Amino acid sequence: MLRAYIREDNRLAPTDFDPTAATPIGSAVWYSLIDPTREEDKFVESCLGIDIPTRREMQDIEPSARLYSEAGAEFMTITALIEDESGQVVKSPITFVLRNDQLVTVRYADPKPFRLYERLVSRPTTGEIGGERVMIGLLESFIDRLAQLLENTGDGIDQISREVFGNKSTKPTRKTRDLQSLIEQIGKKGDVLTLARESLVSISRLVSYHQSAGSEDQRAVRERKQELKVLQRDAAALSDHATFLSDKITFLLDATLGLINLEQNQIIKIFSVAAVVFLPPTLVASVYGMNFHIMPELDWPFGYPFALGLMILSALVPFLYFKRSGWL
């Protein structure tokens, strides 16, 4: 789908592409390509004199393929985060093409920042809106979305921390099962943080590249310089926060694994103590279970209760010793 935004007074008006209509969208400020067809790609290419990158080229991980200049246009691709149908956070490439203050965005997903910003630019605003301004506004929306994502992830990590260190279950098996469930949650939070950091790094690289590319319009450079600095500073601050949360995730993972090991060691300790407690009675029973003819206690009337008492005593002595030593 192609949606072109044309400047009307102090706002941008959206116009859907229709090849049969005579709508004058050749000089639009912003061309928004969403899962575009070849016909839509060709139309934008004819309007701006550029080649629209394919989906495969957008997914190329080589830095040189994500940020480059060609035919007087800047081609910049970021890694955006979206929610799939199952609610999981996944990444998707989005390409920004800036030429003569006209912007083309190419995407194969519908991130929430785009929907929010599309409603924003449709409202009247002060100042002139150009392609670069739209790109900066979209990047601001992505950074705001990432900030909210990190805040929600941080709240989730705090909740996991309370569950890890405040687990009141008295049954070792149930407690171990709860901790194993928390490990899965920790892993999911770690994946989200990894994707968020990757997205922030891509945005920071885009801003740095756009700043170094420069502009012939020095007035525009002065107007946008501060906004780009703020973008880069926000991206760096969020990246540091994501690193902090990643460190906390690592700590929680180590702590959870340690608690699971402690619970498993507790179970093994119980079996070990039980084996030691029942070893002396077993030895006594084995001695009096031998079938030798000359055994004084075999003909003794009190031999049976004596053997039972000896077995009980031999079991109580190690048990009381372990209890006094604090091993139970």
Coordinates of C-alpha atoms in Angstrom, one line a residue:
M1 CA 0.0 0.0 0.0
L2 CA 1.2 3.5 -0.8
R3 CA 0.0 6.5 1.1
A4 CA 1.3 9.9 0.2
Y5 CA 1.2 12.9 2.5
I6 CA 0.7 16.3 0.8
R7 CA 1.3 19.6 2.5
E8 CA -1.9 21.5 3.1
D9 CA -1.3 24.8 5.0
N10 CA 0.3 23.7 8.3
R11 CA -0.5 20.1 8.2
L12 CA 0.0 16.9 6.1
A13 CA -3.0 15.4 4.3
P14 CA -2.9 11.7 3.5
T15 CA -3.8 10.5 0.0
D16 CA -4.0 6.8 -0.9
F17 CA -2.4 5.9 -4.2
D18 CA -4.7 5.1 -7.0
P19 CA -3.1 4.5 -10.4
T20 CA -6.4 5.3 -12.2
A21 CA -6.9 8.6 -10.4
A22 CA -5.5 11.9 -11.4
T23 CA -4.4 12.8 -7.8
P24 CA -1.3 15.0 -7.9
I25 CA 0.9 13.2 -5.4
G26 CA 4.1 13.5 -7.3
S27 CA 5.4 16.2 -5.0
A28 CA 4.3 14.8 -1.7
V29 CA 6.3 15.4 1.4
W30 CA 6.1 11.8 2.6
Y31 CA 5.6 8.6 0.7
S32 CA 4.6 5.8 3.1
L33 CA 5.1 2.4 1.5
I34 CA 3.6 -0.5 3.4
D35 CA 4.3 -4.0 1.9
P36 CA 4.4 -2.2 -1.5
T37 CA 3.6 -3.7 -4.8
R38 CA 6.0 -3.4 -7.8
E39 CA 3.7 -0.8 -9.3
E40 CA 3.8 1.4 -6.2
D41 CA 7.6 1.1 -6.1
K42 CA 7.9 2.2 -9.7
F43 CA 5.6 5.2 -9.1
V44 CA 7.7 6.5 -6.2
E45 CA 10.9 5.8 -8.1
S46 CA 9.6 7.9 -11.0
C47 CA 8.6 10.7 -8.6
L48 CA 12.0 10.9 -6.9
G49 CA 14.4 9.4 -9.3
I50 CA 15.6 6.7 -6.9
D51 CA 15.6 2.9 -6.6
I52 CA 13.5 1.6 -3.8
P53 CA 15.4 -1.1 -1.8
T54 CA 13.8 -4.6 -1.8
R55 CA 12.9 -6.4 1.4
R56 CA 16.0 -8.6 1.1
E57 CA 18.2 -5.6 0.8
M58 CA 16.5 -4.0 3.9
Q59 CA 17.3 -7.2 5.9
D60 CA 20.9 -7.1 5.0
I61 CA 23.0 -6.9 8.2
E62 CA 26.0 -5.3 6.6
P63 CA 26.4 -1.7 7.9
S64 CA 27.4 -0.5 4.4
A65 CA 24.0 -1.9 3.0
R66 CA 22.0 -0.2 5.7
L67 CA 23.4 3.4 5.5
Y68 CA 24.4 4.7 2.1
S69 CA 23.9 7.6 -0.4
E70 CA 22.8 7.2 -4.0
A71 CA 21.5 9.6 -6.6
G72 CA 21.5 12.5 -4.2
A73 CA 19.4 10.5 -1.6
E74 CA 20.2 9.1 1.8
F75 CA 19.1 5.5 2.3
M76 CA 18.9 4.6 6.0
T77 CA 17.5 1.4 7.6
I78 CA 16.7 0.9 11.2
T79 CA 15.6 -2.2 13.2
A80 CA 12.1 -1.5 14.5
L81 CA 10.3 -3.5 17.2
I82 CA 6.7 -4.6 16.6
E83 CA 4.3 -7.0 18.3
D84 CA 3.2 -10.1 16.3
E85 CA -0.2 -11.7 16.4
S86 CA 0.8 -13.7 19.5
G87 CA 1.9 -10.5 21.3
Q88 CA 5.6 -11.3 21.1
V89 CA 8.1 -8.5 20.4
V90 CA 9.9 -9.1 17.1
K91 CA 12.1 -7.0 14.9
S92 CA 11.4 -5.7 11.4
P93 CA 13.5 -3.4 9.2
I94 CA 12.3 0.0 8.2
T95 CA 14.0 2.1 5.5
F96 CA 14.0 5.9 5.3
V97 CA 14.9 7.5 2.0
L98 CA 15.5 11.2 2.2
R99 CA 15.9 13.3 -1.0
N100 CA 15.3 17.0 -1.5
D101 CA 13.4 17.2 1.8
Q102 CA 11.1 14.5 0.5
L103 CA 10.8 11.3 2.6
V104 CA 10.0 7.7 1.6
T105 CA 9.5 5.1 4.3
V106 CA 9.5 1.4 3.3
R107 CA 8.2 -1.2 5.7
Y108 CA 6.6 -4.6 5.8
A109 CA 4.9 -4.2 9.2
D110 CA 2.7 -1.7 11.0
P111 CA 4.5 -0.5 14.1
K112 CA 2.5 1.5 16.6
P113 CA 4.8 4.7 16.3
F114 CA 3.8 5.0 12.7
R115 CA 0.1 5.0 13.5
L116 CA 0.6 7.5 16.3
Y117 CA 2.7 9.9 14.1
E118 CA 0.3 9.6 11.2
R119 CA -2.4 11.0 13.4
L120 CA -0.1 13.7 14.7
V121 CA 0.9 15.1 11.3
S122 CA -2.7 15.2 10.2
R123 CA -3.4 17.9 12.8
P124 CA -2.5 21.6 12.3
T125 CA 0.9 22.5 13.7
T126 CA 3.3 25.5 13.7
G127 CA 6.2 25.6 11.4
E128 CA 6.9 24.1 8.0
I129 CA 6.8 20.3 7.8
G130 CA 9.3 18.7 5.4
G131 CA 10.6 15.2 4.8
E132 CA 13.5 15.6 7.3
R133 CA 11.1 16.9 10.0
V134 CA 8.8 13.8 9.4
M135 CA 11.8 11.5 9.7
I136 CA 12.9 13.1 13.0
G137 CA 9.3 12.9 14.3
L138 CA 9.1 9.2 13.4
L139 CA 12.4 8.5 15.1
E140 CA 11.2 10.4 18.2
S141 CA 8.0 8.2 18.2
F142 CA 10.2 5.1 18.0
I143 CA 12.4 6.2 20.9
D144 CA 9.3 7.1 23.0
R145 CA 7.9 3.6 22.2
L146 CA 11.2 2.0 23.2
A147 CA 11.3 4.0 26.4
Q148 CA 7.9 2.7 27.3
L149 CA 8.9 -0.8 26.4
L150 CA 12.0 -0.6 28.6
E151 CA 9.9 0.8 31.5
N152 CA 7.4 -2.1 31.2
T153 CA 10.2 -4.6 31.0
G154 CA 11.9 -3.0 34.0
D155 CA 8.6 -3.4 36.0
G156 CA 8.4 -7.0 34.9
I157 CA 12.0 -7.6 36.0
D158 CA 11.2 -6.1 39.4
Q159 CA 8.2 -8.4 39.8
I160 CA 10.4 -11.4 38.9
S161 CA 12.9 -10.3 41.5
R162 CA 10.3 -10.2 44.2
E163 CA 9.1 -13.7 43.2
V164 CA 12.7 -15.1 43.2
F165 CA 13.7 -13.7 46.6
G166 CA 10.3 -13.9 48.2
N167 CA 9.2 -17.4 47.2
K168 CA 7.4 -18.8 50.4
S169 CA 6.7 -22.2 49.1
T170 CA 7.6 -24.9 51.7
K171 CA 7.6 -27.8 49.3
P172 CA 11.0 -28.1 47.5
T173 CA 9.5 -29.7 44.4
R174 CA 6.9 -27.0 44.0
K175 CA 9.4 -24.2 44.7
T176 CA 11.9 -25.6 42.1
R177 CA 9.1 -25.8 39.6
D178 CA 8.2 -22.1 40.3
L179 CA 11.8 -21.1 39.9
Q180 CA 12.0 -22.9 36.6
S181 CA 9.0 -21.0 35.4
L182 CA 10.7 -17.8 36.4
I183 CA 13.7 -18.7 34.3
E184 CA 11.5 -18.8 31.3
Q185 CA 10.1 -15.4 32.1
I186 CA 13.7 -14.1 32.6
G187 CA 14.7 -15.5 29.2
K188 CA 11.8 -13.7 27.5
K189 CA 12.7 -10.4 29.2
G190 CA 16.3 -10.9 28.1
D191 CA 15.2 -11.4 24.5
V192 CA 13.2 -8.2 24.6
L193 CA 16.1 -6.2 26.0
T194 CA 18.4 -7.6 23.3
L195 CA 16.0 -6.5 20.6
A196 CA 15.6 -3.1 22.2
R197 CA 19.3 -2.5 22.3
E198 CA 19.7 -3.5 18.7
S199 CA 16.9 -1.1 17.7
L200 CA 18.5 1.7 19.7
V201 CA 21.9 1.1 18.2
S202 CA 20.4 1.2 14.7
I203 CA 18.6 4.5 15.4
S204 CA 21.8 6.0 16.9
R205 CA 23.8 5.0 13.8
L206 CA 21.1 6.5 11.5
V207 CA 21.3 9.8 13.3
S208 CA 25.1 9.9 13.2
Y209 CA 25.1 9.0 9.5
H210 CA 22.5 11.7 8.8
Q211 CA 24.5 14.3 10.7
S212 CA 27.7 13.4 8.9
A213 CA 26.0 13.4 5.5
G214 CA 25.2 17.1 5.9
S215 CA 22.8 19.3 3.9
E216 CA 23.2 22.0 1.4
D217 CA 20.5 24.0 3.3
Q218 CA 22.5 25.4 6.2
R219 CA 19.4 27.0 7.7
A220 CA 17.8 23.5 7.8
V221 CA 21.0 22.2 9.4
R222 CA 20.9 24.7 12.2
E223 CA 17.2 24.1 12.8
R224 CA 17.5 20.3 13.0
K225 CA 20.9 20.1 14.7
Q226 CA 19.6 20.4 18.2
E227 CA 16.8 17.9 17.5
L228 CA 19.3 15.4 16.2
K229 CA 21.5 15.9 19.2
V230 CA 18.5 15.3 21.5
L231 CA 17.6 12.1 19.5
Q232 CA 21.1 10.8 19.8
R233 CA 21.3 11.6 23.5
D234 CA 18.0 9.9 24.2
A235 CA 19.0 6.8 22.3
A236 CA 22.3 6.6 24.2
A237 CA 20.5 7.1 27.5
L238 CA 18.0 4.3 26.7
S239 CA 20.8 2.1 25.5
D240 CA 22.5 2.5 28.9
H241 CA 19.3 1.8 30.7
A242 CA 18.8 -1.4 28.6
T243 CA 22.4 -2.4 29.5
F244 CA 21.5 -1.9 33.2
L245 CA 18.4 -4.0 32.9
S246 CA 20.4 -6.7 31.0
D247 CA 22.9 -6.8 33.9
K248 CA 20.0 -7.2 36.3
I249 CA 18.6 -10.0 34.2
T250 CA 21.9 -11.8 34.4
F251 CA 22.0 -11.4 38.2
L252 CA 18.4 -12.7 38.5
L253 CA 19.3 -15.7 36.2
D254 CA 22.3 -16.5 38.3
A255 CA 20.4 -16.1 41.5
T256 CA 17.5 -18.3 40.3
L257 CA 19.9 -21.0 39.1
G258 CA 21.6 -20.8 42.5
L259 CA 18.3 -21.2 44.4
I260 CA 17.4 -24.2 42.2
N261 CA 20.8 -25.8 43.0
L262 CA 20.2 -25.1 46.7
E263 CA 16.8 -26.8 46.6
Q264 CA 18.2 -29.8 44.7
N265 CA 21.1 -30.0 47.2
Q266 CA 18.6 -29.9 50.0
I267 CA 16.8 -32.9 48.6
I268 CA 20.1 -34.8 48.0
K269 CA 21.1 -34.0 51.6
I270 CA 17.9 -35.5 52.9
F271 CA 18.5 -38.7 51.1
S272 CA 22.1 -38.7 52.3
V273 CA 21.1 -38.3 55.9
A274 CA 18.5 -41.0 55.6
A275 CA 21.1 -43.3 54.2
V276 CA 23.5 -42.6 57.0
V277 CA 20.7 -43.0 59.7
F278 CA 19.6 -46.3 58.4
L279 CA 23.0 -47.7 57.8
P280 CA 23.8 -48.8 61.4
P281 CA 20.4 -50.6 61.9
T282 CA 21.0 -52.3 58.6
L283 CA 24.4 -53.5 59.8
V284 CA 22.8 -54.8 63.1
A285 CA 20.1 -56.6 61.2
S286 CA 22.7 -58.1 58.8
V287 CA 24.8 -59.4 61.7
Y288 CA 21.8 -61.1 63.4
G289 CA 20.6 -62.4 60.0
M290 CA 23.6 -64.6 59.6
N291 CA 22.9 -68.4 59.9
F292 CA 25.9 -69.5 62.1
H293 CA 25.2 -72.3 64.6
I294 CA 27.2 -70.6 67.4
M295 CA 25.6 -67.2 68.0
P296 CA 25.0 -66.5 71.7
E297 CA 21.9 -64.3 71.2
L298 CA 20.0 -66.9 69.1
D299 CA 19.0 -68.9 72.2
W300 CA 18.6 -65.9 74.4
P301 CA 15.0 -65.1 75.3
F302 CA 15.6 -61.4 75.1
G303 CA 17.7 -61.6 71.9
Y304 CA 14.9 -60.3 69.6
P305 CA 14.0 -57.2 71.7
F306 CA 17.7 -56.6 72.3
A307 CA 18.3 -56.6 68.5
L308 CA 15.4 -54.3 67.9
G309 CA 16.5 -51.9 70.6
L310 CA 20.0 -51.9 69.3
M311 CA 18.8 -51.0 65.8
I312 CA 16.6 -48.2 67.1
L313 CA 19.5 -46.9 69.2
S314 CA 22.0 -47.1 66.3
A315 CA 19.5 -45.0 64.2
L316 CA 18.8 -42.4 66.9
V317 CA 22.4 -41.6 67.6
P318 CA 23.4 -40.3 64.1
F319 CA 20.0 -38.6 63.8
L320 CA 20.4 -36.7 67.0
Y321 CA 24.0 -35.9 66.1
F322 CA 22.9 -34.4 62.7
K323 CA 20.1 -32.5 64.5
R324 CA 22.4 -31.0 67.1
S325 CA 24.9 -30.0 64.3
G326 CA 22.2 -28.2 62.5
W327 CA 22.3 -30.3 59.4
L328 CA 18.6 -31.1 59.5

